Every structure is written in C-alpha cells, then in structure tokens.
Short mmCIF file of C-alpha atoms and ligand atoms in Angstrom, two decimals:
data_model
loop_
_atom_site.label_atom_id
_atom_site.label_comp_id
_atom_site.label_asym_id
_atom_site.label_seq_id
_atom_site.Cartn_x
_atom_site.Cartn_y
_atom_site.Cartn_z
CA MET A 264 60.26 130.04 78.33
CA GLY A 265 57.95 127.96 76.15
CA SER A 266 56.87 128.66 72.62
CA CYS A 267 54.51 131.24 71.15
CA VAL A 268 52.17 129.46 68.75
CA ALA A 269 49.77 131.10 66.30
CA LEU A 270 46.45 129.34 65.80
CA ILE A 271 44.81 130.45 62.54
CA VAL A 272 41.09 129.68 62.59
CA ALA A 273 39.79 128.86 59.12
CA ALA A 274 37.13 126.18 59.62
CA GLY A 275 34.16 128.41 58.66
CA ARG A 276 31.81 127.49 55.84
CA GLY A 277 31.09 131.10 54.84
CA ARG A 278 30.10 131.03 51.17
CA ARG A 279 28.30 134.34 51.20
CA PHE A 280 29.68 135.23 47.78
CA GLY A 281 27.57 132.55 46.14
CA GLY A 282 30.45 130.33 44.98
CA GLU A 283 31.37 126.84 46.11
CA MET A 284 34.63 127.84 47.75
CA PRO A 285 34.69 129.13 51.35
CA LYS A 286 35.88 132.73 51.36
CA GLN A 287 39.21 132.00 53.09
CA TYR A 288 40.30 130.10 49.98
CA LEU A 289 39.28 132.71 47.38
CA ASP A 290 41.98 134.56 45.46
CA LEU A 291 43.48 137.73 46.89
CA GLY A 292 46.36 139.26 44.98
CA GLY A 293 47.18 135.95 43.31
CA ARG A 294 47.17 133.80 46.45
CA PRO A 295 44.40 132.26 48.58
CA VAL A 296 43.09 134.61 51.30
CA LEU A 297 44.25 132.20 54.04
CA ARG A 298 47.83 132.04 52.74
CA HIS A 299 48.42 135.72 53.52
CA ALA A 300 47.91 135.33 57.27
CA LEU A 301 49.71 131.97 57.38
CA ALA A 302 52.74 133.55 55.71
CA THR A 303 52.75 136.66 57.91
CA PHE A 304 52.68 134.62 61.14
CA ALA A 305 55.20 132.06 59.84
CA ALA A 306 57.68 134.85 59.06
CA HIS A 307 57.17 136.75 62.35
CA PRO A 308 60.30 136.63 64.56
CA GLY A 309 58.21 136.31 67.75
CA VAL A 310 56.12 133.35 66.56
CA ASP A 311 57.65 129.89 66.97
CA ALA A 312 55.02 127.77 65.21
CA VAL A 313 51.81 128.19 63.24
CA ARG A 314 48.85 125.80 63.10
CA ALA A 315 45.65 126.22 61.11
CA VAL A 316 42.25 124.90 62.19
CA ILE A 317 40.34 123.88 59.07
CA HIS A 318 37.18 122.12 57.94
CA PRO A 319 38.00 118.52 56.90
CA ASP A 320 36.26 119.08 53.54
CA ASP A 321 38.74 121.87 52.74
CA ARG A 322 41.90 119.77 53.04
CA GLU A 323 42.77 120.04 49.37
CA ALA A 324 42.23 123.82 49.24
CA TYR A 325 44.24 124.16 52.46
CA ASP A 326 47.16 122.16 51.08
CA THR A 327 47.30 124.54 48.12
CA ALA A 328 47.09 127.61 50.36
CA ALA A 329 49.77 126.31 52.74
CA ALA A 330 52.16 124.84 50.16
CA ASP A 331 55.83 125.12 51.13
CA LEU A 332 55.16 127.18 54.28
CA PRO A 333 56.76 125.97 57.52
CA LEU A 334 53.58 125.09 59.45
CA LEU A 335 52.43 122.48 61.93
CA ALA A 336 49.96 119.99 60.47
CA PRO A 337 46.42 121.45 60.45
CA VAL A 338 43.73 120.13 62.75
CA ALA A 339 40.00 119.77 62.16
CA GLY A 340 37.65 122.34 63.66
CA GLY A 341 34.15 121.90 65.07
CA PRO A 342 30.62 123.10 64.33
CA SER A 343 31.16 126.62 65.77
CA ARG A 344 34.11 129.00 65.78
CA GLN A 345 34.43 128.52 69.52
CA ASP A 346 34.56 124.74 69.11
CA SER A 347 37.22 125.15 66.45
CA VAL A 348 39.41 127.30 68.68
CA ARG A 349 39.01 124.87 71.59
CA LEU A 350 39.98 121.91 69.39
CA GLY A 351 42.98 123.85 68.12
CA LEU A 352 44.06 124.61 71.68
CA GLU A 353 43.58 120.97 72.73
CA SER A 354 45.85 119.90 69.86
CA LEU A 355 48.64 122.01 71.38
CA ALA A 356 48.16 120.59 74.86
CA GLY A 357 49.13 117.28 76.32
CA GLU A 358 51.81 114.78 75.56
CA GLU A 359 50.95 114.21 71.92
CA SER A 360 51.93 117.83 71.18
CA SER A 361 55.58 118.22 70.17
CA ILE A 362 55.83 121.82 71.38
CA ALA A 363 55.70 123.33 74.85
CA CYS A 364 53.13 126.01 74.09
CA ASP A 365 53.40 128.89 76.53
CA ARG A 366 51.52 131.64 74.68
CA VAL A 367 49.00 131.39 71.89
CA LEU A 368 47.84 133.95 69.34
CA ILE A 369 44.39 133.20 67.93
CA HIS A 370 43.74 134.78 64.54
CA ASP A 371 40.88 134.74 62.03
CA GLY A 372 41.97 133.14 58.77
CA ALA A 373 39.71 135.67 57.02
CA ARG A 374 41.91 138.59 58.15
CA PRO A 375 44.66 138.39 55.51
CA LEU A 376 46.07 141.88 55.97
CA VAL A 377 47.27 141.50 59.55
CA ASP A 378 50.65 143.23 59.90
CA ALA A 379 53.74 142.22 61.84
CA GLY A 380 53.55 145.33 64.06
CA THR A 381 50.10 144.43 65.35
CA ILE A 382 51.25 140.87 66.08
CA THR A 383 54.24 142.26 67.98
CA ARG A 384 52.09 144.57 70.13
CA VAL A 385 49.88 141.65 71.18
CA ILE A 386 52.90 139.44 72.01
CA LEU A 387 54.60 142.18 74.07
CA ALA A 388 51.40 142.95 76.01
CA LEU A 389 51.32 139.32 77.18
CA ASP A 390 54.30 140.17 79.41
CA HIS A 391 51.88 142.25 81.48
CA ALA A 392 48.54 140.42 81.29
CA PRO A 393 47.22 136.92 80.65
CA GLY A 394 45.34 138.20 77.60
CA ALA A 395 45.75 140.95 74.98
CA ILE A 396 43.87 141.72 71.80
CA ALA A 397 44.29 144.01 68.81
CA ALA A 398 41.49 146.57 68.73
CA LEU A 399 40.62 150.02 67.43
CA PRO A 400 38.88 152.81 69.33
CA LEU A 401 35.55 153.80 67.78
CA ASN A 402 35.51 157.07 65.88
CA ASP A 403 31.98 157.03 64.50
CA THR A 404 29.01 158.13 66.56
CA LEU A 405 26.93 155.15 67.64
CA LYS A 406 23.15 154.94 67.36
CA ARG A 407 20.80 152.40 68.79
CA ALA A 408 17.89 151.77 66.40
CA THR A 409 14.28 150.78 66.93
CA PRO A 410 12.97 147.72 64.99
CA GLU A 411 11.48 150.25 62.53
CA GLY A 412 14.89 151.78 61.81
CA THR A 413 14.47 155.01 63.74
CA ILE A 414 17.08 156.21 66.20
CA ALA A 415 16.13 155.26 69.72
CA ALA A 416 19.25 156.60 71.37
CA THR A 417 22.79 157.81 70.86
CA VAL A 418 25.22 155.48 72.59
CA GLU A 419 28.08 156.94 74.59
CA ARG A 420 31.18 156.23 72.49
CA ALA A 421 33.89 156.89 75.07
CA GLY A 422 35.75 153.75 76.05
CA LEU A 423 34.34 151.64 73.21
CA TRP A 424 36.71 149.60 70.98
CA ARG A 425 36.26 147.32 67.99
CA ALA A 426 37.91 143.94 68.60
CA GLN A 427 40.16 142.49 65.90
CA THR A 428 42.51 139.54 65.91
CA PRO A 429 45.12 138.36 66.78
CA GLN A 430 43.97 137.80 70.33
CA GLY A 431 46.82 136.51 72.48
CA PHE A 432 46.70 134.57 75.74
CA HIS A 433 48.77 132.63 78.19
CA PHE A 434 48.12 129.12 76.95
CA THR A 435 47.06 127.30 80.12
CA GLU A 436 44.60 130.01 81.10
CA ILE A 437 42.84 130.29 77.74
CA LEU A 438 42.65 126.50 77.37
CA ALA A 439 40.95 126.28 80.77
CA ALA A 440 38.64 129.17 79.86
CA HIS A 441 37.59 127.51 76.59
CA ARG A 442 36.99 124.17 78.33
CA ALA A 443 34.81 125.92 80.90
CA ALA A 444 32.92 127.94 78.27
CA SER A 445 32.09 124.89 76.16
CA GLY A 446 29.76 123.66 78.89
CA HIS A 447 28.50 127.10 79.93
CA GLU A 448 24.93 128.24 79.28
CA LEU A 449 26.19 131.55 77.83
CA GLY A 450 28.88 129.74 75.85
CA HIS A 451 27.21 130.03 72.47
CA GLU A 452 26.93 133.83 72.81
CA LEU A 453 30.66 134.35 73.05
CA THR A 454 31.78 135.73 69.69
CA ASP A 455 35.51 136.06 70.27
CA ASP A 456 38.21 134.57 72.46
CA ALA A 457 38.47 137.67 74.62
CA ALA A 458 34.83 137.08 75.60
CA VAL A 459 35.74 133.53 76.61
CA ALA A 460 38.60 134.92 78.69
CA GLU A 461 36.33 137.57 80.26
CA LEU A 462 33.84 134.88 81.28
CA ALA A 463 36.70 133.14 83.08
CA GLY A 464 37.64 136.41 84.82
CA LEU A 465 40.94 136.88 82.96
CA PRO A 466 42.10 140.48 82.48
CA VAL A 467 42.56 141.22 78.77
CA ARG A 468 44.54 144.21 77.51
CA LEU A 469 43.70 146.27 74.45
CA VAL A 470 46.55 147.14 72.10
CA ALA A 471 46.40 149.18 68.91
CA GLY A 472 45.18 147.20 65.92
CA ASN A 473 45.32 148.34 62.31
CA ALA A 474 42.45 149.74 60.24
CA ASP A 475 43.67 147.65 57.26
CA ASN A 476 43.29 144.44 59.29
CA ILE A 477 39.74 143.89 58.06
CA LYS A 478 37.81 140.66 58.21
CA ILE A 479 36.78 139.50 54.75
CA THR A 480 33.04 139.07 55.13
CA THR A 481 31.55 140.42 51.89
CA ILE A 482 32.71 140.64 48.29
CA THR A 483 33.24 144.37 48.89
CA ASP A 484 35.75 143.52 51.63
CA LEU A 485 37.59 141.25 49.23
CA HIS A 486 37.75 144.00 46.59
CA ARG A 487 38.92 146.50 49.20
CA ALA A 488 41.69 144.15 50.30
CA ALA A 489 42.66 143.41 46.69
CA ARG A 490 43.22 147.12 45.99
CA ARG A 491 46.22 146.91 48.25
CA TYR A 492 47.86 144.62 45.70
CA ASP A 493 47.38 147.18 42.95
CA ALA A 494 49.73 149.50 44.81
CA PRO A 495 53.26 149.84 43.43
CA SER A 496 55.75 147.38 44.87
CA GLU A 497 58.71 148.49 46.92
CA MET A 498 62.29 147.33 47.14
CA ARG A 499 63.81 145.97 50.34
CA VAL A 500 67.35 144.99 51.19
CA GLY A 501 68.60 142.36 53.61
CA SER A 502 72.14 141.62 54.74
CA GLY A 503 73.71 138.54 56.27
CA PHE A 504 77.12 137.69 57.74
CA ASP A 505 78.61 134.41 58.90
CA VAL A 506 81.91 132.92 60.06
CA HIS A 507 83.06 129.35 60.56
CA ALA A 508 86.43 128.10 61.85
CA PHE A 509 88.72 125.76 59.97
CA GLY A 510 89.35 122.31 61.40
CA PRO A 511 90.71 119.02 60.17
CA GLY A 512 89.35 117.89 56.81
CA ASP A 513 89.86 117.96 53.09
CA GLY A 514 87.31 120.40 51.69
CA VAL A 515 84.81 123.19 52.37
CA TRP A 516 81.18 123.67 51.29
CA LEU A 517 80.46 127.00 49.64
CA CYS A 518 77.13 127.81 47.94
CA GLY A 519 76.29 124.12 48.05
CA ILE A 520 79.46 123.08 46.18
CA ARG A 521 82.31 121.14 47.79
CA ILE A 522 85.67 122.76 47.15
CA PRO A 523 88.79 120.67 47.90
CA HIS A 524 91.03 122.23 50.55
CA ASP A 525 93.53 121.13 53.20
CA HIS A 526 90.98 121.94 55.94
CA SER A 527 87.20 121.78 56.42
CA LEU A 528 84.89 124.27 58.13
CA MET A 529 83.56 123.26 61.53
CA GLY A 530 79.87 123.60 62.35
CA HIS A 531 76.68 121.86 63.35
CA SER A 532 75.44 121.69 59.74
CA ASP A 533 77.70 121.48 56.68
CA ALA A 534 79.13 124.90 57.74
CA ASP A 535 78.42 126.50 54.37
CA VAL A 536 79.12 130.11 55.39
CA ALA A 537 78.01 131.52 52.05
CA LEU A 538 74.58 129.88 52.21
CA HIS A 539 74.20 130.85 55.88
CA ALA A 540 74.88 134.50 54.98
CA VAL A 541 72.41 134.31 52.06
CA THR A 542 69.76 132.75 54.35
CA ASP A 543 70.19 135.54 56.90
CA ALA A 544 70.02 138.18 54.16
CA LEU A 545 66.74 136.71 52.84
CA LEU A 546 65.26 136.56 56.35
CA GLY A 547 66.54 140.08 57.01
CA ALA A 548 64.81 141.49 53.94
CA ILE A 549 61.41 140.37 55.28
CA GLY A 550 62.12 140.94 58.99
CA ALA A 551 61.83 137.23 59.76
CA GLY A 552 64.55 136.89 62.39
CA ASP A 553 67.72 134.91 61.77
CA ILE A 554 68.83 131.44 60.79
CA GLY A 555 69.34 130.39 64.42
CA ARG A 556 65.67 131.01 65.22
CA HIS A 557 64.40 128.96 62.29
CA PHE A 558 67.06 126.23 62.61
CA PRO A 559 68.29 126.08 66.23
CA PRO A 560 71.82 124.57 66.45
CA SER A 561 70.47 122.61 69.44
CA ASP A 562 68.11 120.71 67.14
CA PRO A 563 69.61 117.35 66.10
CA ARG A 564 67.67 117.51 62.82
CA TRP A 565 70.17 120.05 61.49
CA LYS A 566 73.29 118.10 62.44
CA GLY A 567 75.28 117.68 59.25
CA ALA A 568 72.38 119.21 57.30
CA SER A 569 72.95 120.44 53.80
CA SER A 570 72.56 124.21 54.02
CA ASP A 571 70.45 124.49 50.89
CA VAL A 572 67.58 123.40 53.19
CA PHE A 573 68.01 126.71 55.06
CA VAL A 574 68.08 128.76 51.86
CA ARG A 575 65.01 127.06 50.41
CA HIS A 576 63.12 127.65 53.68
CA ALA A 577 63.94 131.37 53.55
CA VAL A 578 62.98 131.55 49.85
CA HIS A 579 59.57 130.01 50.65
CA LEU A 580 58.99 132.60 53.39
CA VAL A 581 59.93 135.45 51.03
CA ARG A 582 57.67 134.20 48.23
CA ALA A 583 54.81 133.45 50.62
CA LEU A 584 54.72 137.14 51.52
CA GLY A 585 54.17 137.94 47.85
CA ALA A 586 57.74 139.09 47.35
CA GLU A 587 60.23 138.16 44.66
CA ILE A 588 63.98 138.04 44.93
CA VAL A 589 65.66 140.51 42.59
CA SER A 590 69.39 140.01 43.19
CA VAL A 591 71.94 138.47 45.52
CA ASP A 592 75.51 139.59 46.08
CA VAL A 593 77.88 137.45 48.15
CA THR A 594 81.42 138.25 49.29
CA ILE A 595 83.58 135.41 50.57
CA VAL A 596 86.51 136.46 52.77
CA CYS A 597 89.52 134.12 53.01
CA GLU A 598 93.15 133.62 51.97
CA ARG A 599 92.56 130.01 50.88
CA PRO A 600 90.96 128.13 49.21
CA ARG A 601 91.01 130.25 46.06
CA ILE A 602 87.45 131.03 44.99
CA ALA A 603 88.03 132.39 41.48
CA PRO A 604 88.45 129.00 39.75
CA HIS A 605 85.05 127.90 41.12
CA ARG A 606 83.13 131.13 40.65
CA LEU A 607 81.00 130.17 37.64
CA VAL A 608 79.98 126.87 39.21
CA LEU A 609 79.10 128.58 42.52
CA ILE A 610 77.02 131.26 40.80
CA THR A 611 75.22 128.68 38.65
CA HIS A 612 74.36 126.54 41.67
CA LEU A 613 73.18 129.49 43.78
CA SER A 614 71.11 130.98 40.94
CA GLU A 615 69.34 127.62 40.46
CA MET A 616 68.69 127.37 44.20
CA LEU A 617 67.12 130.85 44.23
CA GLY A 618 65.35 130.54 40.88
CA LEU A 619 67.24 133.59 39.58
CA ALA A 620 68.88 134.38 36.27
CA PHE A 621 72.66 133.99 36.30
CA ASP A 622 73.26 137.74 36.02
CA ARG A 623 71.22 138.44 39.16
CA VAL A 624 73.63 136.48 41.33
CA SER A 625 77.09 137.76 42.19
CA ILE A 626 79.86 135.97 44.06
CA LYS A 627 83.00 137.87 44.91
CA ALA A 628 86.04 136.92 46.93
CA THR A 629 88.56 138.94 48.85
CA THR A 630 91.42 138.37 51.25
CA THR A 631 92.13 140.56 54.26
CA GLU A 632 95.76 141.08 53.29
CA GLY A 633 96.95 138.63 55.92
CA LEU A 634 95.18 140.51 58.75
CA GLY A 635 92.82 139.09 61.35
CA PHE A 636 91.41 135.59 61.69
CA THR A 637 90.87 135.14 57.97
CA GLY A 638 94.39 136.41 57.32
CA ARG A 639 95.77 133.85 59.80
CA ARG A 640 93.73 131.20 57.95
CA GLU A 641 91.79 130.31 61.11
CA GLY A 642 88.42 130.53 59.43
CA LEU A 643 86.32 131.80 56.58
CA ALA A 644 83.72 134.59 56.52
CA ALA A 645 80.95 135.45 54.11
CA GLN A 646 78.57 138.34 53.77
CA ALA A 647 75.52 138.59 51.55
CA THR A 648 73.17 141.32 50.41
CA VAL A 649 69.78 140.46 48.96
CA THR A 650 67.26 142.76 47.29
CA ILE A 651 63.60 141.81 47.04
CA ARG A 652 60.52 143.42 45.52
CA ILE A 653 57.42 143.26 47.72
CA LYS A 654 53.83 144.45 47.45
MG1 MG B 300 76.82 129.49 60.09
#
C-alpha cells in the first residue's frame, strides 16, 4: 500500500485581526498557530508524510513555524483555497514526487486543535469509502432569516452536519476531482474538498469530529483556543525495548559512546540499543508509533547511521507537541561489556542529547545471571522509560 500524506493548507491571507501577520502564524500557547497542526500530523502513527501549502510571502514565518519538524518541503498555493489544495495535490503526483501517495488528508492550517483520534477516524473510514470527513451533527435549532433579520423559516435540523477538517480521500480520485472542478462553472462555489468530491460523484463518509477542533477565524477563536493552554499540564510515560545480536568487532555503541569490547552489535544503523530504546520510549509517550515507522530499516539513508539522529528526531516531535521531557531511565542488560566504568560518561552524553539536567537521566545495568540470550552473551538488550509533561 502507498503512503498516507497530510496536506496542511495555510496559504490564506486572512488578516482579520488587523495585524500584518496572517492568522495561521500568530502565537497560540507559545507557538505559531500553524505549528500545532503540523506537529500533530507529523507525530500521528498513521500519517507517513506532511506537506504544507503556503503563500510565498510567508516563507520566513513558515520556516519558524516548521522548524525542526520532519516535513516535506512546502509548496506555494494559489489565489483561492481550492487552487491551493489542487497545487498541493499536484505536487504529490507525478514522477517528481518522491512518495507514492495513496491517501491524502487535507487539513486547514487554521485548525490547530485537531486531535489524533479525529485523524484516525478519517483514515480508518477510507478503508470503506473514497472520501471521509470529520464533522459534527448540529445541535442548535436552525433559522432562515429574511434580509431584514426576521425569521422566515425554521430549517429541519435532522441529518445536518457541520464539516470540519481533516477531509481524507483516495489520492487519485480527489486529484481528478480537483482538476475537473478547476474548470467547472460551479467551481468557485465549492468551499471544502468534500464539495469537490461530491461534484465528481464520489461518496464521502462522515465521521465524528471534535468540538474543540475549531477554525481560528476571529480573535475570539484565538482566545478560546489559547485557554486550552492555561489548563494544568499532565504527565505521560513511554517505554521502549530493544535487542541487538553480537557479531565480529571490537566495540559497541551505547548512548552514543563507543565502548571497547571483543564483539560489536549487529544492525542496520550503529546498533545503539540504548538510544533505540530511548527513541521508542519518547515516541511511545506521545503515541507517535515506533522507530521502525520513522526510520525504516529498508531505507539506505539509515545504513550505518549514528543513532543520535533517531533520538533528536523523537525529541523534536515531543517538543513540537508542546511537551517537555522530565526524566529518562535506561536499563542495559548484558554480562559484558561492563557498563559501570562508563556510566558517568554515558549519562552526560545522553543528558546533553536530550537537553536534560544530569540528575534527570539514569542509566543502570544488570546481568541476567547467566540465563537467556544475554546470559549466553549472544546479544545485548536495553529498556527505557521516559516521562514527559504535556499541555
Ligand atoms: Mg534497534
């Protein structure tokens, strides 16, 4: 199966708040509005790649908002939202695109509070339909007004939903629908991607959205969203475990430090089991899948890679979600090499890598009393527990 790509549409010029900066780059909880959605999609275990569609004039603001996140390069949008989405889709098609895009999630950059559960519901619904959108059933009674502001009629509410984003589609179908709509006489009246799909006759499913997933349109919306960041933070815990086998060599990498030994650890990268366990613990704490999803062993880029690349990637994802790492505890399981003589150096190196004080990083070692694969000195295991604080 091909990839699921998130297209975050942020090319609008909306400056309704009177300032010079488009609203998707204003501050929300200490980070630009756009960064929230970028980070949530980048960390989602069902999303393989994220691309933003931006206005060329906003490149500098975008680079700040996207700093250190694992994203595809942004592409320039067009004069209307629909043009921007079409240009984003075109950038994922054809031979110049490096990814085989199979499904696409289109999301408004001005909806920073989208949650991972909503994204998951849209992705899963695409197993059963070529399109699916997040939406909420209407609870309020609907009135149709006269031009003078008097009620002309009460509108039947049953079966009515409010459309949100993300809106997900099978890639080939929605690309064709957007191409067709761009030349269509009704094209300019289509206000979301589901409407483009409907025009093309594609069935689109409704899945439950989230009332918090508001679109920042007014300053009141921004204040409402910001209140969420006044809430007390919560603690989360992630765990990671990894094993590598011994093979010929003269040293092992642990926590980014090379320790002399009469064997080396075998693996696609530098086989640093401790850093692999820490990476998985960090990803686990934010529900971002595992190291193999972010760094497939099949990818030649990671052959012989230094594993601190993996850790730093996970740290960026954690921080991008507004979380901070509180502590890390690593246990290394082996008979040999002896870890104790290297402990202070390992802790120092890992604490620098994570930006943590020395006393927030723990490295312990144990043997298995001669039992099992570690006891037979066939390999080395490591487990890690990470705590984070998140808003
Ligand atoms: Mg590993």
